Coordinates of C-alpha atoms and ligand atoms in Angstrom, one line a residue:
M68 CA -4.7 -20.0 -25.7
D69 CA -4.5 -23.0 -23.5
H70 CA -5.2 -26.8 -23.5
F71 CA -8.1 -26.7 -20.7
T72 CA -11.1 -27.3 -22.7
L73 CA -14.5 -28.7 -22.2
R74 CA -15.1 -31.8 -24.1
D75 CA -18.6 -33.7 -23.6
G76 CA -19.2 -31.4 -20.7
V77 CA -16.3 -32.4 -18.9
L78 CA -13.1 -30.0 -18.3
H79 CA -10.1 -31.6 -19.6
A80 CA -6.3 -30.9 -19.4
E81 CA -5.3 -31.9 -23.0
D82 CA -6.9 -35.2 -23.3
V83 CA -7.0 -35.9 -19.4
P84 CA -10.5 -35.4 -17.9
L85 CA -10.0 -33.5 -14.5
P86 CA -12.0 -35.6 -12.7
A87 CA -9.5 -38.4 -13.2
I88 CA -6.7 -36.2 -11.7
A89 CA -8.8 -35.5 -8.5
E90 CA -9.6 -39.2 -8.1
A91 CA -6.3 -40.3 -8.3
V92 CA -4.3 -37.1 -6.7
G93 CA -6.9 -35.7 -4.4
T94 CA -7.8 -32.0 -4.2
P95 CA -6.8 -29.2 -4.0
V96 CA -4.1 -30.0 -7.0
Y97 CA -2.4 -27.7 -9.6
V98 CA -2.4 -29.1 -12.8
Y99 CA 0.1 -28.0 -15.3
S100 CA -0.6 -28.7 -19.2
R101 CA 3.0 -29.5 -21.2
A102 CA 1.5 -28.4 -24.5
T103 CA 0.5 -25.1 -23.2
I104 CA 3.8 -24.7 -21.6
E105 CA 5.7 -25.4 -24.7
R106 CA 3.3 -23.5 -27.1
H107 CA 3.7 -20.3 -24.8
A108 CA 7.6 -20.9 -25.1
T109 CA 7.1 -21.2 -28.7
V110 CA 5.2 -18.2 -29.0
F111 CA 7.4 -15.9 -27.0
R112 CA 10.4 -17.1 -29.1
E113 CA 8.9 -16.5 -32.4
A114 CA 7.9 -13.1 -31.1
L115 CA 11.7 -12.1 -30.6
A116 CA 12.4 -13.7 -34.3
P117 CA 13.3 -10.3 -35.7
L118 CA 16.1 -10.0 -33.2
D119 CA 19.5 -11.4 -33.6
D120 CA 20.3 -14.4 -31.2
P121 CA 18.2 -13.4 -28.3
H122 CA 18.6 -15.2 -24.9
I123 CA 15.7 -16.2 -23.1
A124 CA 15.8 -17.1 -19.5
F125 CA 12.4 -18.4 -17.5
A126 CA 12.0 -16.3 -14.4
V127 CA 12.1 -19.7 -12.1
K128 CA 10.2 -17.7 -9.1
A129 CA 6.9 -17.9 -11.6
N130 CA 7.0 -21.6 -11.4
P131 CA 10.0 -23.3 -9.8
N132 CA 8.5 -27.0 -10.3
L133 CA 11.5 -29.3 -11.6
A134 CA 9.2 -30.9 -14.5
V135 CA 8.0 -27.2 -15.6
L136 CA 11.7 -26.3 -15.7
R137 CA 12.9 -29.4 -17.8
V138 CA 10.2 -28.7 -20.4
L139 CA 11.4 -25.2 -20.8
A140 CA 15.0 -26.6 -20.7
R141 CA 14.4 -28.8 -23.6
Q142 CA 12.8 -25.6 -25.2
G143 CA 16.2 -24.0 -25.0
Y144 CA 15.5 -21.5 -22.2
G145 CA 17.5 -20.6 -19.6
A146 CA 16.5 -19.5 -16.2
D147 CA 16.5 -16.2 -14.4
V148 CA 16.8 -17.1 -10.3
V149 CA 16.7 -14.9 -7.7
S150 CA 18.0 -17.1 -4.7
G151 CA 20.4 -20.1 -4.3
G152 CA 17.6 -22.5 -4.0
E153 CA 16.5 -21.6 -7.3
L154 CA 20.1 -21.9 -8.9
I155 CA 20.0 -25.7 -7.5
R156 CA 16.5 -26.1 -9.1
A157 CA 17.4 -24.5 -12.7
L158 CA 20.8 -27.0 -12.7
A159 CA 18.8 -30.0 -11.6
A160 CA 16.2 -29.4 -14.3
G161 CA 19.0 -29.6 -16.8
M162 CA 19.4 -25.8 -17.6
K163 CA 23.1 -25.2 -18.8
P164 CA 25.0 -23.1 -16.3
A165 CA 25.8 -20.3 -19.2
D166 CA 22.3 -20.0 -19.8
I167 CA 21.5 -18.9 -16.1
V168 CA 21.5 -15.3 -15.0
F169 CA 21.2 -14.6 -11.2
S170 CA 18.9 -11.4 -10.2
G171 CA 17.8 -10.3 -6.7
V172 CA 18.7 -7.1 -4.4
G173 CA 20.0 -9.5 -1.4
K174 CA 22.1 -12.1 -2.9
T175 CA 24.0 -13.3 0.3
H176 CA 27.8 -13.9 0.1
A177 CA 27.3 -17.5 0.2
E178 CA 24.9 -17.1 -3.0
L179 CA 27.4 -15.1 -4.7
E180 CA 30.1 -17.7 -4.1
Q181 CA 27.5 -20.4 -5.3
G182 CA 27.1 -18.7 -8.5
L183 CA 30.6 -18.1 -9.3
R184 CA 31.2 -21.9 -8.4
E185 CA 28.6 -22.8 -11.0
D186 CA 29.8 -20.7 -13.3
I187 CA 26.6 -19.1 -14.4
G188 CA 26.2 -16.8 -17.6
Q189 CA 25.4 -13.5 -15.7
F190 CA 25.1 -11.9 -12.3
N191 CA 22.5 -8.9 -12.4
V192 CA 24.1 -6.7 -10.0
E193 CA 21.7 -4.6 -8.2
S194 CA 24.1 -2.1 -6.1
E195 CA 27.6 -1.0 -6.4
E196 CA 28.1 -2.7 -2.8
E197 CA 26.9 -6.0 -4.0
G198 CA 29.4 -5.4 -7.3
Y199 CA 32.4 -5.0 -4.9
E200 CA 31.5 -7.9 -2.8
L201 CA 31.2 -9.9 -5.9
A202 CA 34.5 -8.6 -7.1
A203 CA 36.3 -9.5 -4.1
I204 CA 35.0 -13.3 -4.0
A205 CA 35.8 -13.5 -7.8
R206 CA 39.7 -12.3 -7.3
R207 CA 40.0 -14.7 -4.4
A208 CA 39.1 -17.6 -6.5
G209 CA 41.0 -16.2 -9.7
R210 CA 37.9 -15.5 -11.8
A211 CA 35.9 -12.9 -13.7
A212 CA 32.3 -12.5 -12.9
R213 CA 30.2 -11.6 -16.0
C214 CA 28.0 -8.9 -14.8
A215 CA 25.0 -6.7 -16.0
L216 CA 24.2 -3.5 -14.1
R217 CA 20.6 -3.5 -13.0
V218 CA 19.2 0.0 -13.5
N219 CA 16.2 1.3 -12.0
P220 CA 14.6 3.8 -14.9
D221 CA 12.3 5.3 -12.6
V222 CA 9.0 4.3 -14.7
D223 CA 5.3 3.5 -13.6
A224 CA 4.9 -0.1 -14.9
R225 CA 0.9 0.8 -14.1
T226 CA 0.6 -2.4 -12.3
H227 CA -0.4 -3.6 -8.8
E228 CA 2.1 -1.5 -6.3
K229 CA 3.5 -4.9 -4.7
I230 CA 4.7 -5.9 -8.2
S231 CA 5.9 -2.7 -9.4
T232 CA 10.0 -2.7 -9.5
G233 CA 10.8 0.2 -11.7
K234 CA 10.0 3.4 -9.7
S235 CA 12.8 5.0 -8.0
E236 CA 11.3 4.5 -4.6
N237 CA 11.5 0.6 -5.3
K238 CA 14.4 -1.2 -3.8
F239 CA 15.5 -2.7 -7.1
G240 CA 18.5 -1.5 -9.3
V241 CA 20.6 1.6 -9.4
P242 CA 19.3 5.1 -10.0
L243 CA 20.0 5.9 -13.5
D244 CA 21.8 9.1 -12.8
R245 CA 24.4 7.2 -10.8
A246 CA 24.6 4.4 -13.3
T247 CA 27.3 5.7 -15.5
A248 CA 29.5 6.4 -12.4
I249 CA 28.6 2.9 -10.8
Y250 CA 29.3 1.1 -14.0
T251 CA 32.8 2.7 -14.8
A252 CA 33.9 2.2 -11.3
L253 CA 33.0 -1.7 -11.3
A254 CA 34.5 -2.1 -14.8
Q255 CA 37.7 -1.2 -13.4
E256 CA 37.3 -4.0 -10.9
D257 CA 39.5 -7.1 -11.5
G258 CA 37.2 -10.0 -10.8
L259 CA 34.3 -8.4 -12.7
D260 CA 33.5 -8.6 -16.4
M261 CA 30.9 -5.6 -16.7
R262 CA 29.4 -6.5 -20.0
G263 CA 25.7 -4.9 -20.0
I264 CA 22.6 -3.4 -18.3
A265 CA 19.8 -5.0 -16.8
V266 CA 16.0 -3.5 -16.4
H267 CA 13.0 -5.1 -15.1
I268 CA 10.0 -2.7 -14.0
G269 CA 7.5 -4.9 -12.9
S270 CA 4.8 -7.9 -13.7
Q271 CA 1.7 -8.3 -15.2
L272 CA 2.2 -5.3 -17.3
A273 CA -1.1 -4.5 -19.2
S274 CA 0.7 -1.9 -21.8
L275 CA 3.9 -1.7 -23.8
E276 CA 4.2 2.2 -23.0
P277 CA 6.0 1.6 -19.7
L278 CA 8.2 -0.8 -21.3
E279 CA 9.4 1.0 -24.5
A280 CA 9.8 3.9 -21.9
A281 CA 12.4 2.1 -19.9
F282 CA 14.1 0.4 -22.8
A283 CA 14.5 4.2 -24.3
K284 CA 16.2 5.0 -21.0
V285 CA 18.6 2.1 -21.4
G286 CA 19.3 2.8 -24.9
A287 CA 20.4 6.3 -23.8
L288 CA 22.5 4.8 -21.1
I289 CA 24.2 2.4 -23.1
G290 CA 25.2 5.4 -25.6
E291 CA 26.5 7.1 -22.5
L292 CA 28.5 4.1 -21.1
R293 CA 30.2 3.8 -24.5
G294 CA 31.0 7.4 -24.6
A295 CA 32.7 7.2 -21.3
G296 CA 34.7 4.1 -23.0
C297 CA 32.7 1.1 -21.2
K298 CA 32.5 -2.1 -23.0
V299 CA 28.5 -3.0 -23.5
T300 CA 27.8 -6.1 -25.4
H301 CA 24.6 -7.3 -23.5
A302 CA 21.0 -5.8 -22.3
D303 CA 18.6 -7.7 -20.5
L304 CA 15.4 -6.5 -20.5
G305 CA 13.8 -8.4 -17.9
G306 CA 10.2 -9.7 -18.1
G307 CA 6.7 -8.6 -17.0
L308 CA 4.5 -9.0 -19.9
G309 CA 1.0 -9.5 -18.5
V310 CA -1.3 -12.4 -19.0
P311 CA -5.3 -12.3 -19.3
Y312 CA -6.9 -13.4 -16.0
R313 CA -10.5 -12.8 -17.4
A314 CA -11.8 -14.6 -20.4
G315 CA -11.6 -11.9 -23.2
E316 CA -9.7 -9.5 -21.3
A317 CA -6.9 -7.8 -23.9
L318 CA -3.5 -7.7 -23.5
P319 CA -0.5 -6.6 -25.7
A320 CA 0.4 -9.9 -27.4
P321 CA 3.8 -11.6 -27.7
A322 CA 4.3 -10.2 -31.1
E323 CA 3.7 -6.7 -30.4
Y324 CA 6.3 -7.0 -27.6
G325 CA 8.7 -8.2 -30.1
A326 CA 8.2 -5.6 -32.7
M327 CA 8.4 -2.9 -30.2
V328 CA 11.8 -4.5 -28.8
A329 CA 12.9 -4.7 -32.3
R330 CA 12.4 -1.1 -33.2
V331 CA 13.6 0.3 -30.0
T332 CA 16.9 -1.4 -29.9
K333 CA 17.7 -1.7 -33.5
D334 CA 20.9 0.5 -33.0
W335 CA 22.0 -0.8 -29.9
N336 CA 24.4 -3.6 -31.1
V337 CA 24.1 -6.0 -28.1
R338 CA 23.0 -9.4 -27.3
L339 CA 19.5 -9.1 -25.9
M340 CA 18.4 -10.9 -23.0
F341 CA 14.8 -11.6 -21.7
E342 CA 13.5 -12.9 -18.6
P343 CA 9.7 -13.8 -19.0
G344 CA 7.6 -15.8 -16.2
R345 CA 4.1 -15.4 -16.0
V346 CA 3.4 -15.2 -19.8
I347 CA 5.1 -18.5 -20.2
A348 CA 3.7 -20.2 -17.2
G349 CA 0.2 -18.3 -16.2
N350 CA -2.5 -19.7 -18.5
A351 CA -0.4 -23.3 -18.4
G352 CA -2.0 -23.9 -14.9
V353 CA -5.1 -24.5 -13.2
L354 CA -5.8 -24.9 -9.2
L355 CA -8.3 -27.9 -9.2
T356 CA -10.5 -27.7 -6.1
R357 CA -13.9 -29.5 -4.7
V358 CA -16.5 -27.6 -3.1
V359 CA -16.6 -28.7 0.6
R360 CA -20.2 -27.0 1.1
V361 CA -22.5 -24.2 0.4
K362 CA -23.4 -22.0 3.1
R363 CA -26.1 -20.0 3.4
G364 CA -24.9 -16.1 3.4
L365 CA -26.6 -12.9 3.9
T366 CA -26.8 -11.8 0.1
H367 CA -25.5 -14.7 -1.6
P368 CA -24.5 -18.3 -0.8
F369 CA -20.6 -19.0 0.5
L370 CA -19.1 -21.7 -1.8
V371 CA -16.3 -22.9 0.7
V372 CA -13.9 -24.9 -1.3
D373 CA -11.0 -26.7 -0.1
A374 CA -8.4 -24.7 -1.8
A375 CA -7.4 -21.8 0.4
M376 CA -5.2 -18.8 0.1
N377 CA -2.1 -20.9 1.4
D378 CA -2.5 -22.6 -1.7
L379 CA -3.0 -19.9 -4.1
A380 CA -2.1 -16.6 -2.5
R381 CA -2.9 -14.0 -5.1
P382 CA -6.4 -13.1 -4.5
A383 CA -5.5 -12.4 -0.8
L384 CA -2.1 -10.8 -1.4
Y385 CA -3.1 -8.6 -4.7
G386 CA -6.7 -8.9 -4.7
A387 CA -6.3 -10.5 -7.9
W388 CA -8.9 -12.0 -10.1
H389 CA -8.9 -15.7 -11.1
D390 CA -11.7 -17.1 -13.2
F391 CA -13.7 -19.8 -11.5
E392 CA -15.3 -22.7 -13.6
A393 CA -17.0 -26.0 -12.9
V394 CA -15.6 -29.1 -14.3
E395 CA -18.8 -30.4 -15.2
P396 CA -20.7 -27.2 -15.7
S397 CA -24.7 -27.9 -15.6
G398 CA -25.5 -24.8 -17.6
E399 CA -26.9 -23.3 -14.5
R400 CA -25.6 -20.1 -12.9
M401 CA -25.2 -18.9 -9.4
T402 CA -23.7 -15.8 -7.9
A403 CA -21.3 -16.6 -4.6
H404 CA -18.9 -15.8 -2.5
I405 CA -15.9 -18.2 -3.2
V406 CA -14.1 -18.9 0.0
G407 CA -11.3 -21.2 1.5
P408 CA -11.3 -22.8 4.8
I409 CA -8.8 -20.7 6.3
C410 CA -9.6 -18.8 9.7
E411 CA -8.9 -15.4 8.3
T412 CA -11.4 -13.3 6.0
G413 CA -8.4 -12.6 3.5
D414 CA -9.0 -16.2 2.6
T415 CA -11.5 -15.2 0.0
F416 CA -11.1 -15.8 -3.9
A417 CA -14.1 -13.7 -4.9
M418 CA -16.9 -11.7 -3.5
D419 CA -20.5 -11.6 -5.5
R420 CA -19.0 -13.8 -8.4
E421 CA -21.2 -14.9 -11.1
C422 CA -20.2 -18.5 -12.0
D423 CA -21.2 -21.9 -12.7
A424 CA -24.0 -23.5 -10.4
L425 CA -22.0 -25.6 -7.7
G426 CA -23.2 -27.9 -4.7
A427 CA -20.9 -29.7 -2.2
G428 CA -18.6 -32.2 -3.7
H429 CA -18.6 -30.9 -6.9
L430 CA -15.3 -30.0 -8.7
A431 CA -14.2 -26.5 -10.1
V432 CA -11.0 -24.9 -11.1
F433 CA -9.2 -21.4 -10.8
R434 CA -7.7 -20.6 -14.0
T435 CA -4.3 -18.9 -14.7
A436 CA -2.8 -20.1 -11.6
G437 CA 0.3 -21.7 -13.5
A438 CA 2.6 -18.6 -12.4
Y439 CA 3.0 -17.5 -8.8
G440 CA 0.7 -19.9 -7.7
A441 CA 2.1 -23.2 -6.2
T442 CA 5.4 -21.4 -5.6
M443 CA 3.7 -19.1 -3.2
A444 CA 2.2 -21.7 -1.1
S445 CA 2.6 -22.0 2.8
S446 CA 1.3 -24.2 5.5
Y447 CA -0.8 -21.8 7.2
N448 CA -3.3 -23.1 9.4
S449 CA -1.4 -26.5 9.6
R450 CA -2.4 -27.1 5.9
G451 CA -0.3 -29.5 4.1
F452 CA 1.7 -28.1 0.7
V453 CA -0.5 -28.4 -2.4
A454 CA 0.3 -31.3 -4.9
E455 CA 1.0 -30.5 -8.5
V456 CA 0.4 -32.6 -11.8
L457 CA 1.9 -32.1 -15.3
V458 CA -0.5 -33.3 -18.1
D459 CA 1.3 -34.4 -21.3
G460 CA -1.5 -35.7 -24.0
D461 CA -3.4 -38.5 -22.5
R462 CA -1.0 -38.9 -19.6
F463 CA -0.3 -37.3 -16.1
A464 CA 2.0 -37.6 -13.3
V465 CA 2.3 -36.2 -9.9
V466 CA 5.6 -33.7 -10.1
A467 CA 5.2 -32.7 -6.6
D468 CA 3.9 -34.5 -4.0
R469 CA 1.5 -33.3 -1.5
I470 CA 3.3 -32.8 1.7
A471 CA 0.9 -33.8 4.5
P472 CA 0.8 -31.3 7.6
S473 CA 2.3 -34.3 9.7
A474 CA 5.4 -34.2 7.4
I475 CA 5.7 -30.5 8.2
M476 CA 5.3 -31.4 11.9
D477 CA 8.3 -33.8 11.7
A478 CA 10.8 -31.0 11.1
E479 CA 9.6 -29.5 14.4
R480 CA 11.8 -30.2 17.6
M481 CA 10.7 -30.3 21.5
P482 CA 13.4 -28.9 23.5
D483 CA 14.6 -31.3 26.3
W484 CA 13.5 -28.7 28.7
L485 CA 9.9 -29.0 27.6
A486 CA 10.0 -32.9 27.3
Ligands
PLP717 C1 9.5 -11.7 -11.3 C2 10.9 -11.2 -12.5 C3 10.7 -11.6 -13.8 C4 9.5 -12.2 -14.2 O1 8.4 -11.5 -14.2 P1 7.1 -12.0 -15.1 O2 6.3 -10.8 -15.1 O3 6.7 -13.0 -14.5 O4 7.6 -12.2 -16.4 C5 11.9 -11.4 -14.3 N1 13.0 -10.6 -14.0 C6 12.9 -10.5 -12.6 C7 14.3 -9.8 -12.3 C8 12.0 -10.5 -11.8 O5 12.1 -10.2 -10.8

């Protein structure tokens, strides 16, 4: 459920008509709904109610906007970060260091030091090499880094190949059959406090079965580790729950996920941790865009909008579907190719899409753009960085300025020898 609804024929975000935002901020612009973010955070937390004191860390990469993170911090969410930049953001937004988990297969020496310095809650170590490096850094600082070992359960998440992370050929985690040896070895290291196992098999999962298969393997591993004399007090089950991108699409509900987790983990005797991203932010945002012009096409017209693949990369990157709707629908329909202005055929949001009839100057939205939207923006074609707005009831605020092409150019330098 979200708070983007038609009222008197005009699409609103909560109580704000979207044309008012377009007027004030221009287009394209991401619009997030605070009530929707909070609702999703609550639904997910309530879905985990059968568990004893779960730790929930929002996957910052899904939407790293500071205001969005602040809303989630106030909901008691921690953060799952995958870079030093995300760590800075989580702290700036008010997330407690103890509630921050640091994931990622390529944490640099400097990032490991940064995490230790900030005394974050947990490092999800993705290789034995990383474990030894972190141990050395921690010893030098006279500290012990709290760690989980991320395992690769070799489970097919049945999602898009570019966002599948739990197959043995993927770069993430350590193979299950080596996990006990690696965990035991790292647990001997001064400087490491090995306390758990982490797993995350992919994103936009449409079924709970792969998750359950992965969790079952983690359960068996925990038993094996304890049998080998290791301490295991935490298990981080990652994120990955999918969201509907098409109206009416059915996906596992958070409550079904929570019930499955409770059933599979009932004898684990650990504190469970979660890293939801998309399921919290996805349907809490839209990308508001204006039709530049309607161009005649061979079979159908091209609706050329002012948003492009640099603003919303998912269709170009994953062939992803985003529902597309007029802000003030007339009731008429059309079939069109929906494209951006970028000089690349990949800059196509949809081909042969049946949608609301639109003409030059009309406003429209791409729905479900709150996760993996603005955060993936680039300045390709020397376009600026898209602005972001957060709505709260009948008020709204710009929570990320549009960055003009000239501002990006200001960071470039002409060498003396070309002056
Ligand atoms: C991306 C990611 C997540 C979040 O995935 P969603 O599908 O957005 O829930 C969680 N954990 C890790 C380690 C990730 O890389």
